[in-house]
Short mmCIF file of N, CA and C in Angstrom, two decimals:
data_model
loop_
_atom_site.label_atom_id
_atom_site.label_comp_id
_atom_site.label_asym_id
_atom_site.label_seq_id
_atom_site.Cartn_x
_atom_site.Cartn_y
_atom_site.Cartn_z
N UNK A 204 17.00 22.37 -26.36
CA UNK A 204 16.29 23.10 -25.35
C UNK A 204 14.84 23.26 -25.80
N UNK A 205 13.57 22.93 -24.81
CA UNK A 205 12.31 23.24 -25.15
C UNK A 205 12.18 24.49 -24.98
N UNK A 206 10.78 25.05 -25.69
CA UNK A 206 10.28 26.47 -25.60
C UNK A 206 9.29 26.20 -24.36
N UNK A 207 9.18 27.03 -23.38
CA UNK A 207 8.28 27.26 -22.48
C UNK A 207 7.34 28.54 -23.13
N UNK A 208 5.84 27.78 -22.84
CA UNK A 208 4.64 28.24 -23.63
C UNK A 208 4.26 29.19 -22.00
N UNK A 209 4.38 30.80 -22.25
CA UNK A 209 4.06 31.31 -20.89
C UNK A 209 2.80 31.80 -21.30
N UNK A 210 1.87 31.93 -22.28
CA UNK A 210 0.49 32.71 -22.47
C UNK A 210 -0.24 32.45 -21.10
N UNK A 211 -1.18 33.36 -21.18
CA UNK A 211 -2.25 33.00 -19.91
C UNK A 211 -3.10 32.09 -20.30
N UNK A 212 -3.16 31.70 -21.37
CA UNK A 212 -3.90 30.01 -21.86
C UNK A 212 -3.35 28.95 -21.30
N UNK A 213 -2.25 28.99 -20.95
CA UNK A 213 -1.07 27.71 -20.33
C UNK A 213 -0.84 28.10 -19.28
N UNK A 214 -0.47 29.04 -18.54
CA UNK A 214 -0.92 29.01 -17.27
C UNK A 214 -1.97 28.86 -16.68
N UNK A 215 -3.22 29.30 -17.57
CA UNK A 215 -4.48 28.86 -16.43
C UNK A 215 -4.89 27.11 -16.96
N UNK A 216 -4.21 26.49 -17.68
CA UNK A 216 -4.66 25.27 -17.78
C UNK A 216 -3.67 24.04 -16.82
N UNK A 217 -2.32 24.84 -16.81
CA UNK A 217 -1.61 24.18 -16.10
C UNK A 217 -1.95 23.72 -14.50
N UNK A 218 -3.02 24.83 -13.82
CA UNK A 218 -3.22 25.21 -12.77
C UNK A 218 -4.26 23.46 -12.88
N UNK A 219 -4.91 23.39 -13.45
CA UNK A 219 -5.62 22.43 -13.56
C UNK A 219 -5.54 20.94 -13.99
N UNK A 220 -4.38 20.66 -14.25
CA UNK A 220 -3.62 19.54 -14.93
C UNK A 220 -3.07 18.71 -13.49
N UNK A 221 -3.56 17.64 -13.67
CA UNK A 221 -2.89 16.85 -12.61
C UNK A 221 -1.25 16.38 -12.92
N UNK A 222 -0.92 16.41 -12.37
CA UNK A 222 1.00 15.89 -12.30
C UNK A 222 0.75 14.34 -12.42
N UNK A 223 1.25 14.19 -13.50
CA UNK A 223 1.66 12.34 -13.97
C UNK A 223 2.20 11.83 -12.53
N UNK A 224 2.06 10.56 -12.69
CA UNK A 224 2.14 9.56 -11.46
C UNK A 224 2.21 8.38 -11.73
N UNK A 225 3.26 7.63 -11.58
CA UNK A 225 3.73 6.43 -12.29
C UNK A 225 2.41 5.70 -11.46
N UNK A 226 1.77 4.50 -12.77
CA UNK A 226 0.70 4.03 -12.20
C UNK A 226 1.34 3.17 -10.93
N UNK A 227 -0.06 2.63 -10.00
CA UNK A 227 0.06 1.96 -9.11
C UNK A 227 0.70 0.69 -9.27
N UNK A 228 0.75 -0.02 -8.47
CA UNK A 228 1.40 -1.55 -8.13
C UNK A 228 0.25 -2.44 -7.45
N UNK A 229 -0.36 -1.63 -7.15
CA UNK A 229 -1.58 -2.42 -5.94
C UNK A 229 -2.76 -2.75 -6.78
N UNK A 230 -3.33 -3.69 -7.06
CA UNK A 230 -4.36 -3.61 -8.01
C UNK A 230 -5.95 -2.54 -7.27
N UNK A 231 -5.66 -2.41 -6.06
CA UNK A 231 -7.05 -1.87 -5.52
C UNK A 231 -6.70 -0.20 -5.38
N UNK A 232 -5.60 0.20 -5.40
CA UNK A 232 -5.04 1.31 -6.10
C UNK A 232 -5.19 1.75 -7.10
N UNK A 233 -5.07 1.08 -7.83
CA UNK A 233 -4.81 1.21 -9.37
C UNK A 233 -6.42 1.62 -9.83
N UNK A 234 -7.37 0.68 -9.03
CA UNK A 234 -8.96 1.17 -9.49
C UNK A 234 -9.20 2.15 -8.53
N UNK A 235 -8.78 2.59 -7.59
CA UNK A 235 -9.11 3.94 -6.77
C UNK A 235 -8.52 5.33 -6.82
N UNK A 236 -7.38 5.00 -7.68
CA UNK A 236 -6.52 6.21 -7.97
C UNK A 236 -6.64 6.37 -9.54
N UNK A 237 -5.75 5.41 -9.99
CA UNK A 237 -4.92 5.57 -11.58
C UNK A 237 -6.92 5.52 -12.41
N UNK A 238 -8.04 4.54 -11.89
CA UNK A 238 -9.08 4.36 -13.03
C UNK A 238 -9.98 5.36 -12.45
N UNK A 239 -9.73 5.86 -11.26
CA UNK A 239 -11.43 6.53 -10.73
C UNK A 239 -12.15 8.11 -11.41
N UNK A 240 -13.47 8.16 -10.86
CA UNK A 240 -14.24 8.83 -11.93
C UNK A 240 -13.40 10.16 -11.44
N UNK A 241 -13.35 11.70 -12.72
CA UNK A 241 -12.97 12.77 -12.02
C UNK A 241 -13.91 13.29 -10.93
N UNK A 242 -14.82 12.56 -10.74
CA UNK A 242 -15.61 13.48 -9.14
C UNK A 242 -15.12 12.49 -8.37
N UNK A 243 -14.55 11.50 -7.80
CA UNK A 243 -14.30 10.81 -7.25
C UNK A 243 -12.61 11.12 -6.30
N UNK A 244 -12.00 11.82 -8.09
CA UNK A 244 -10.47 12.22 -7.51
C UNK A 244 -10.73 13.44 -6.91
N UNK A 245 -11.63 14.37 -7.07
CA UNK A 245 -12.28 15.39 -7.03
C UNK A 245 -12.54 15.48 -5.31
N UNK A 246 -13.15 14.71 -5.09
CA UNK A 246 -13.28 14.40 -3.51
C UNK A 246 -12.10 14.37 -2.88
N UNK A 247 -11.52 12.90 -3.58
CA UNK A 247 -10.58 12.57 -2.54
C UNK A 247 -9.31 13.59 -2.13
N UNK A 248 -8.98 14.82 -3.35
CA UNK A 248 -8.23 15.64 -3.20
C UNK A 248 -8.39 16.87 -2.45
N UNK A 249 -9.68 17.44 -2.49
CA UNK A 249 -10.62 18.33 -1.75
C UNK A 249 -10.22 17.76 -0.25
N UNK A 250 -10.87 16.95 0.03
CA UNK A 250 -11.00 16.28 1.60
C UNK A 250 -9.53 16.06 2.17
N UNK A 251 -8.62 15.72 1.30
CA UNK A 251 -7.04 15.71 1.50
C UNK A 251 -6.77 17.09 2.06
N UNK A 252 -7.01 18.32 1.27
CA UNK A 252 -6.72 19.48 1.18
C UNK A 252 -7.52 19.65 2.89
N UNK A 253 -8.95 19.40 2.75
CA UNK A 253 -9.27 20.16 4.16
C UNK A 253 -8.83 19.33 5.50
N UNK A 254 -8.50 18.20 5.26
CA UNK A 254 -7.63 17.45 6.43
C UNK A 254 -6.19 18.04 6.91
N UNK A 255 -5.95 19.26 6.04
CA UNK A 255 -4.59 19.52 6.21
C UNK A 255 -4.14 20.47 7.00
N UNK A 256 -2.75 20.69 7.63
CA UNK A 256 -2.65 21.84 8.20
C UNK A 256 -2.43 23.02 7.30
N UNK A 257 -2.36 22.76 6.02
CA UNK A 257 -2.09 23.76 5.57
C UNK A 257 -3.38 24.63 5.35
N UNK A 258 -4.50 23.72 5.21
CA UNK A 258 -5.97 23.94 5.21
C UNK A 258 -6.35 25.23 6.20
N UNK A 259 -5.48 24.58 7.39
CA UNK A 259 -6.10 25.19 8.84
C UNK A 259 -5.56 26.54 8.91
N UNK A 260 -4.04 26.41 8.78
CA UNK A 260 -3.29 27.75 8.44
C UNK A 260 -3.95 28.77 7.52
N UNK A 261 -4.38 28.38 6.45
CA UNK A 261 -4.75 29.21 5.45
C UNK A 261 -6.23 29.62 5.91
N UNK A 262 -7.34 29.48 6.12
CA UNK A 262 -8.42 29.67 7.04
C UNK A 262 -8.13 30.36 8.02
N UNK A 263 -7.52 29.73 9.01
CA UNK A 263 -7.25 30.96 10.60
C UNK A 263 -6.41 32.06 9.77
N UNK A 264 -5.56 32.31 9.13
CA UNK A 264 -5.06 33.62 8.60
C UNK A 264 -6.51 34.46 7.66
N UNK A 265 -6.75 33.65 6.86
CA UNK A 265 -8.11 34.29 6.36
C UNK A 265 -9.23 35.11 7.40
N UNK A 266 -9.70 34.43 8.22
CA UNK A 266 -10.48 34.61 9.60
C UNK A 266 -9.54 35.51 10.04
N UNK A 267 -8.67 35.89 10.32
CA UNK A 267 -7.80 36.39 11.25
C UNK A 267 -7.78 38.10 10.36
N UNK A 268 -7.65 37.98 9.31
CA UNK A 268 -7.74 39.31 8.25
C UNK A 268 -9.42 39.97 8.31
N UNK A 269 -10.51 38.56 8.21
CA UNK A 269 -11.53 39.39 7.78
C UNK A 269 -11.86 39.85 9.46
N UNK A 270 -11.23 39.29 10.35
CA UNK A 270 -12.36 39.80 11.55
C UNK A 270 -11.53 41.22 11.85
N UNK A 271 -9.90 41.22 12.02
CA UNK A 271 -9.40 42.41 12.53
C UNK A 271 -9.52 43.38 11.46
N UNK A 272 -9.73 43.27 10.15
CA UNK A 272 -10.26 44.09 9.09
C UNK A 272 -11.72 44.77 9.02
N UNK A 273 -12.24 43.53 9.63
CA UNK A 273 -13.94 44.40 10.13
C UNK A 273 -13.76 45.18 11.46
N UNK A 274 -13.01 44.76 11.89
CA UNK A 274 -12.78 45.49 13.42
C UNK A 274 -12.53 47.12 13.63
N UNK A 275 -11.02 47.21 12.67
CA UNK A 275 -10.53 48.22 12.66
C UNK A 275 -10.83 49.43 11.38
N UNK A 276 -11.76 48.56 10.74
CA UNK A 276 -12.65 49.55 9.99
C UNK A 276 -11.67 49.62 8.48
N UNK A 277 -11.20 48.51 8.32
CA UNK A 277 -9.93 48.76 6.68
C UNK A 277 -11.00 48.47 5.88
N UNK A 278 -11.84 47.52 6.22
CA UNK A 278 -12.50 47.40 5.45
C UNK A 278 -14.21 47.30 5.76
N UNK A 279 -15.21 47.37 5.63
CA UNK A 279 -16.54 47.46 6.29
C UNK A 279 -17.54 46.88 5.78
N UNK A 280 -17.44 45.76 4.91
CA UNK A 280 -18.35 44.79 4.43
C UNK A 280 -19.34 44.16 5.29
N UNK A 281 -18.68 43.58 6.64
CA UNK A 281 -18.80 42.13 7.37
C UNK A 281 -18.75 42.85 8.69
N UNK A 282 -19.80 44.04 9.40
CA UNK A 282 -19.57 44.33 10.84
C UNK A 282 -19.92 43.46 11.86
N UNK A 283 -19.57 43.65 13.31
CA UNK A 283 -19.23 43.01 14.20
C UNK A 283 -20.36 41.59 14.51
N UNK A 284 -21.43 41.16 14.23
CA UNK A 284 -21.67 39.84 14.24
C UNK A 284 -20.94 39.00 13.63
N UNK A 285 -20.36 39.49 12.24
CA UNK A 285 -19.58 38.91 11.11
C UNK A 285 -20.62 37.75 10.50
N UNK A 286 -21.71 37.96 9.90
CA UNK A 286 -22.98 37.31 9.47
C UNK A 286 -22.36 37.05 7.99
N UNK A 287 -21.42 37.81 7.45
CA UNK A 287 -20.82 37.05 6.08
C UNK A 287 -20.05 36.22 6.48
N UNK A 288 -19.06 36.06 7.20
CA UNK A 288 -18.44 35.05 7.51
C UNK A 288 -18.95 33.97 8.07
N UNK A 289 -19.81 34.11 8.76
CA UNK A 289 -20.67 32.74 9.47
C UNK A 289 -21.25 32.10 8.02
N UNK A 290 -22.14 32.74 7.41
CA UNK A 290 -22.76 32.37 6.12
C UNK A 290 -21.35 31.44 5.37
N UNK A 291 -20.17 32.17 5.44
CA UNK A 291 -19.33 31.27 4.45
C UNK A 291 -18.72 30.31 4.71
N UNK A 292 -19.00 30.40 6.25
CA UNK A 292 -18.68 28.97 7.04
C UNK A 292 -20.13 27.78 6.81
N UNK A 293 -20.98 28.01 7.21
CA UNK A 293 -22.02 27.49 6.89
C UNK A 293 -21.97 26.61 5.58
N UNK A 294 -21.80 27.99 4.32
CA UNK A 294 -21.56 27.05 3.10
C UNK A 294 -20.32 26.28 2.42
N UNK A 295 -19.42 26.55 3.46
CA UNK A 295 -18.23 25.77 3.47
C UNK A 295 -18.40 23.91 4.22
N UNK A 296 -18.72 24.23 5.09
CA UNK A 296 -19.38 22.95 5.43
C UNK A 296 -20.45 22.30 4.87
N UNK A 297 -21.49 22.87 4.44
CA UNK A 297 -22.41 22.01 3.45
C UNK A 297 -21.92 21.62 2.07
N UNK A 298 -20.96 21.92 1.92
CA UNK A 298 -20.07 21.23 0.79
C UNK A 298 -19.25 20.43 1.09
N UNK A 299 -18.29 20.80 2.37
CA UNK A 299 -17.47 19.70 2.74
C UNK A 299 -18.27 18.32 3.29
N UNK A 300 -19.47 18.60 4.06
CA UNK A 300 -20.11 17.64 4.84
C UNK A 300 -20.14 16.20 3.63
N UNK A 301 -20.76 16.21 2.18
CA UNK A 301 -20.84 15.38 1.57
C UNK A 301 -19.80 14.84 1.56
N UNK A 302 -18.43 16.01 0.67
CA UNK A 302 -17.82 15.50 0.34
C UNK A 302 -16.71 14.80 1.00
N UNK A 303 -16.57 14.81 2.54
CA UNK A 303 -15.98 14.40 3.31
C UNK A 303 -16.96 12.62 3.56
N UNK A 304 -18.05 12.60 3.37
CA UNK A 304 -19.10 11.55 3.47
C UNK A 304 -18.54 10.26 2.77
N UNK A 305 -18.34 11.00 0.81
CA UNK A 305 -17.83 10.46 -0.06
C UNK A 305 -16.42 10.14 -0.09
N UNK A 306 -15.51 10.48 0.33
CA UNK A 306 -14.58 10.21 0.29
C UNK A 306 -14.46 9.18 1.53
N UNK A 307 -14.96 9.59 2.95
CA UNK A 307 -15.14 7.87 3.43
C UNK A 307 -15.43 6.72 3.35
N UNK A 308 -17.13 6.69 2.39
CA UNK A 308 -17.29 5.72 1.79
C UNK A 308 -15.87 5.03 0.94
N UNK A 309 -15.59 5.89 -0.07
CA UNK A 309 -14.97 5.57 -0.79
C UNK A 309 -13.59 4.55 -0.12
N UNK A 310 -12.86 5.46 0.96
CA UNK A 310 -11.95 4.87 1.70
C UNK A 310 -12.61 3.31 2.45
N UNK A 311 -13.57 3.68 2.91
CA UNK A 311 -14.14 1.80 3.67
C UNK A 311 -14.30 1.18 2.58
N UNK A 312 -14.61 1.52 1.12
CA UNK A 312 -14.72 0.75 -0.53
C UNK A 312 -12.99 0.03 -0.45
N UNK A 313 -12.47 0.63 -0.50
CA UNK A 313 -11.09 0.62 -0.70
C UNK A 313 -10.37 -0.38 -0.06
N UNK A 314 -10.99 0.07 1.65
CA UNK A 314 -10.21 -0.86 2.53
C UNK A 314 -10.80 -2.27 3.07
N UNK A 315 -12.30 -2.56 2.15
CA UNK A 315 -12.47 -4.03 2.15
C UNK A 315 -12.19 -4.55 1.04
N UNK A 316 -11.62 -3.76 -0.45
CA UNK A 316 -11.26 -4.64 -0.94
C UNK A 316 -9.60 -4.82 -0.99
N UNK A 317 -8.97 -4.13 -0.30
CA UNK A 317 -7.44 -4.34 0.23
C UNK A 317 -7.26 -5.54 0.95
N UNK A 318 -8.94 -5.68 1.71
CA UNK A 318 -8.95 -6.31 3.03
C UNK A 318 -8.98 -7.92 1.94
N UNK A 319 -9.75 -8.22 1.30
CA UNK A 319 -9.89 -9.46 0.15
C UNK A 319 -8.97 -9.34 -0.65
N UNK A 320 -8.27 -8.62 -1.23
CA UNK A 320 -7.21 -9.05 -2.11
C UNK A 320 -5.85 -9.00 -0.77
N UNK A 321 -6.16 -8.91 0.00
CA UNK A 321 -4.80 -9.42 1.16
C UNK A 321 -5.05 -10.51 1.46
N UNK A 322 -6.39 -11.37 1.74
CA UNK A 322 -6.96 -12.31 1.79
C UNK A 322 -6.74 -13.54 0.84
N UNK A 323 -7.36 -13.11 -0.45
CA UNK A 323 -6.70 -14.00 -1.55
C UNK A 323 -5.27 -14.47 -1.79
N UNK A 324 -4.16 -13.30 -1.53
CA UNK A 324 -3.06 -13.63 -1.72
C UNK A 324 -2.52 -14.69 -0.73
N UNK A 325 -3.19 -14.24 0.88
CA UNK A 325 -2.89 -15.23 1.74
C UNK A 325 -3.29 -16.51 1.53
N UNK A 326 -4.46 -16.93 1.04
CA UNK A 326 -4.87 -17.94 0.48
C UNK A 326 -4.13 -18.91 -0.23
N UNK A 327 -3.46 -18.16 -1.47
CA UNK A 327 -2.52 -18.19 -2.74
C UNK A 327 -1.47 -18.70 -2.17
N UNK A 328 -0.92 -17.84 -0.91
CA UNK A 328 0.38 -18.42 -0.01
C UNK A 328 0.44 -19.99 -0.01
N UNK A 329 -1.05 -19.48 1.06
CA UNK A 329 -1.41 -21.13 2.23
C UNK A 329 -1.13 -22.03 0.87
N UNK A 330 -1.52 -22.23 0.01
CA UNK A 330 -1.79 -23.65 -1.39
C UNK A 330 -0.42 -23.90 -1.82
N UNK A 331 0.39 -22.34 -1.70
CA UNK A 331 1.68 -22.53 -2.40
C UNK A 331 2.72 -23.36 -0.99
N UNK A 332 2.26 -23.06 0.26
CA UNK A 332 3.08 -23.39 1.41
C UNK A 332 2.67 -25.16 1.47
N UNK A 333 1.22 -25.85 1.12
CA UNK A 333 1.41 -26.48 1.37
C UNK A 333 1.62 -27.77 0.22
N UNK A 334 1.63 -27.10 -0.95
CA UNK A 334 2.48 -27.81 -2.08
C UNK A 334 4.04 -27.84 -1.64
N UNK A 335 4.58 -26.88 -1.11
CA UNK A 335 5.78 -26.98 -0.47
C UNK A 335 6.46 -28.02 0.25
N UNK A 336 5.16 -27.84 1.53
CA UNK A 336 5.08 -29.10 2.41
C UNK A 336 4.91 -30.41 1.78
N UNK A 337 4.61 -30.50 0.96
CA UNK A 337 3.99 -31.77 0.37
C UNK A 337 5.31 -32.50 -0.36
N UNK A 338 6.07 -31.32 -1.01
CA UNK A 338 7.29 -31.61 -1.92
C UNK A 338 8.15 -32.25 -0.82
N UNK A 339 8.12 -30.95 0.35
CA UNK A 339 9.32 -31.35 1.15
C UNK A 339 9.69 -32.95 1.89
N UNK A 340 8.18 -33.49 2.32
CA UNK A 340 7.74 -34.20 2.87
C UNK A 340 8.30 -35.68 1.80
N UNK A 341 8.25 -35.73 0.44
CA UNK A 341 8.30 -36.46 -0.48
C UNK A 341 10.06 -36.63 -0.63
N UNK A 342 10.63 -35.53 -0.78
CA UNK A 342 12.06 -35.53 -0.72
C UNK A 342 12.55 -36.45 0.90
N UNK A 343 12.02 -35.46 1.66
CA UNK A 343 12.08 -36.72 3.22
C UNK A 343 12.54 -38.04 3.07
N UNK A 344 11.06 -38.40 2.62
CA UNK A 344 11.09 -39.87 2.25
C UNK A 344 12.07 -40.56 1.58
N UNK A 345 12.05 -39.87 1.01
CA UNK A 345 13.39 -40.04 -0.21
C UNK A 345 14.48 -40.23 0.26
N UNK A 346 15.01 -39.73 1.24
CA UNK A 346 16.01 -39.15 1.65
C UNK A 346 16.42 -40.66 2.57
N UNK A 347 15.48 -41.01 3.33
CA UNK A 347 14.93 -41.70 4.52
C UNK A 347 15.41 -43.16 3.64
N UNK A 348 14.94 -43.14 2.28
CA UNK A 348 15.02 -44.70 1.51
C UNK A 348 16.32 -44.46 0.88
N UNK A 349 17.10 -43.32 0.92
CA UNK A 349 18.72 -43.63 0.52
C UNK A 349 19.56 -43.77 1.53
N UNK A 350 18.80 -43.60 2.90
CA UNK A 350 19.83 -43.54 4.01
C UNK A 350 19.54 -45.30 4.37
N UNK A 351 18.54 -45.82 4.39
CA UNK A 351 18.30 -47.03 4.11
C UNK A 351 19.08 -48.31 3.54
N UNK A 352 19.53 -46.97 2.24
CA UNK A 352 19.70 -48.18 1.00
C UNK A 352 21.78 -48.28 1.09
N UNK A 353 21.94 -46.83 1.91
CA UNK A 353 23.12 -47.05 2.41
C UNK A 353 23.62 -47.65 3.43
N UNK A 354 22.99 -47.61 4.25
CA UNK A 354 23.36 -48.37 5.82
C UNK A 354 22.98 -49.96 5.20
N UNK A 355 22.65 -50.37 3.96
CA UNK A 355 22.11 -51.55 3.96
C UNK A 355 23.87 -51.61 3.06
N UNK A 356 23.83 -51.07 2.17
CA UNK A 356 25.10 -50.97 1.73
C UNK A 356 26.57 -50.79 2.25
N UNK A 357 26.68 -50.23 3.50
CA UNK A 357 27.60 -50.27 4.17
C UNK A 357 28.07 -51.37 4.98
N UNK A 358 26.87 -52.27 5.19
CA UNK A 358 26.67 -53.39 6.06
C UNK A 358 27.23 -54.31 5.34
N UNK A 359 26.64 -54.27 4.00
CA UNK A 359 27.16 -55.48 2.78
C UNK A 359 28.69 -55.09 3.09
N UNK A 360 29.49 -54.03 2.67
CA UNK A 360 30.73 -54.00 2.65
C UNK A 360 31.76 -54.33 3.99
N UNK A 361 30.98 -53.73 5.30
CA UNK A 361 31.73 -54.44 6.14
C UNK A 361 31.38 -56.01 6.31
N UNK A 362 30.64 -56.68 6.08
CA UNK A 362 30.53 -58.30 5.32
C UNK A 362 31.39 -58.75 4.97
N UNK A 363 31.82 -57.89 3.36
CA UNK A 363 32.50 -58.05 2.67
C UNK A 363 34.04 -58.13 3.17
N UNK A 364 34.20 -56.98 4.00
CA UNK A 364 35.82 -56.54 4.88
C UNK A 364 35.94 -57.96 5.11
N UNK A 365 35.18 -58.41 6.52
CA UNK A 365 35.64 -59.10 7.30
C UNK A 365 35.73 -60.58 6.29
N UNK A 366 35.03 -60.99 5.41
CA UNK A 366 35.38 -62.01 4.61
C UNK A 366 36.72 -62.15 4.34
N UNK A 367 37.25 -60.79 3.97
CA UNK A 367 38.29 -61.27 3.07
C UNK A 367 39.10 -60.63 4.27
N UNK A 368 39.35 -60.21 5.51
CA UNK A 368 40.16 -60.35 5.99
C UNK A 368 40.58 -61.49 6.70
N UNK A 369 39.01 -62.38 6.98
CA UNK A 369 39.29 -63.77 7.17
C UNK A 369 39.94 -64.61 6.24
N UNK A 370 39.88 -64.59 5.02
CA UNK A 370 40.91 -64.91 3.88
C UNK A 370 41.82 -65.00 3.92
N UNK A 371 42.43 -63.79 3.90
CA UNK A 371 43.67 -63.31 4.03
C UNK A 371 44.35 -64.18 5.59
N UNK A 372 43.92 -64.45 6.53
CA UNK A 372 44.52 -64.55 7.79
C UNK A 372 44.45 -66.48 7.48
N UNK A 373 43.52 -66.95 6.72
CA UNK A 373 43.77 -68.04 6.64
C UNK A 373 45.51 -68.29 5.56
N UNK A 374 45.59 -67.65 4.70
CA UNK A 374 46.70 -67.28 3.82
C UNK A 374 47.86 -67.09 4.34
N UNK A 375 47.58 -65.97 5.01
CA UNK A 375 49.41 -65.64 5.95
C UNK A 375 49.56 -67.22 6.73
N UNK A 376 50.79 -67.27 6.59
CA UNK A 376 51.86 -68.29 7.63
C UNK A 376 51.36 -67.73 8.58
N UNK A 377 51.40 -69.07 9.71
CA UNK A 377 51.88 -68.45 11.17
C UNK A 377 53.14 -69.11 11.62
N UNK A 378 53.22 -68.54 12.34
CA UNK A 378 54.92 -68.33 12.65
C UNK A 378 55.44 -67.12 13.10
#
């Protein structure tokens, strides 16, 4: 049995530790996920997060606390324009704006070179399909000069039949 390390040193580092992930299979994966820079995963996880519903949920409940909380007076930071909350919307978007920027780039990076290494492989196909063709085409032939070499052979033997059944009929008595 392992010891579980509970200090608040290991919990607050855990919070920050990405979860292992068997590397990719895709080679254009593998440089966009498993090799990319940490501001890069940094984005792409951020922008994941605000694409989400869970994003949206967690925001409209937030919004939903600070406005009926300024409302009903629980709390009195943020009165009725709600000029802190606009402000934190404001600077919520001038952060997302880039990083939503970057992470598209990144995705059109991604998906022309998916788009060329789908390309190459098709390529790779086509050469392998028509070495194929080429084999198959050769066996054909092949095939074509034993069917040849039999019908030429079968011919010899019925030749042969009727020889010797003419033989034979000269041989028997009649009577």
């Amino acid at each position: 049995m392992t010891a579980v390390n509970h200090t608040p040193e290991a919990a607050g580092t855990s919070l920050f530790r990405r979860r292992p992930r068997p590397p990719s299979r895709h080679p254009v994966n593998r440089e966009f996920s498993d090799e990319a820079p940490v501001g890069a995963r940094i984005a792409d996880d951020v922008t994941t997060f605000l694409g989400s519903w869970k994003f949206i949920l967690i925001q409209t409940l937030i919004v939903f606390v600070w406005v009926i909380g300024n409302i009903v007076l629980l709390f009195h930071f943020d009165p009725y324009p709600f000029i802190l909350l606009n402000l934190a919307f404001s600077t919520q978007a001038a952060y997302a704006a880039p990083l939503i920027l970057l992470a598209g780039n990144r995705q059109a990076l991604r998906d022309r070179m998916t788009l060329e290494h789908a390309a190459n492989e098709a390529d790779l196909e086509e050469k392998q399909n028509v070495e194929l063709l080429k084999g198959n085409r050769a066996i054909s032939q092949g095939n074509g000069e034993i069917l040849k070499q039999v019908e030429a052979l079968e011919h010899r033997i019925l030749e042969l039949e009727a020889s010797i059944l003419g033989r034979l009929d000269k041989l028997q008595p009649k009577g």
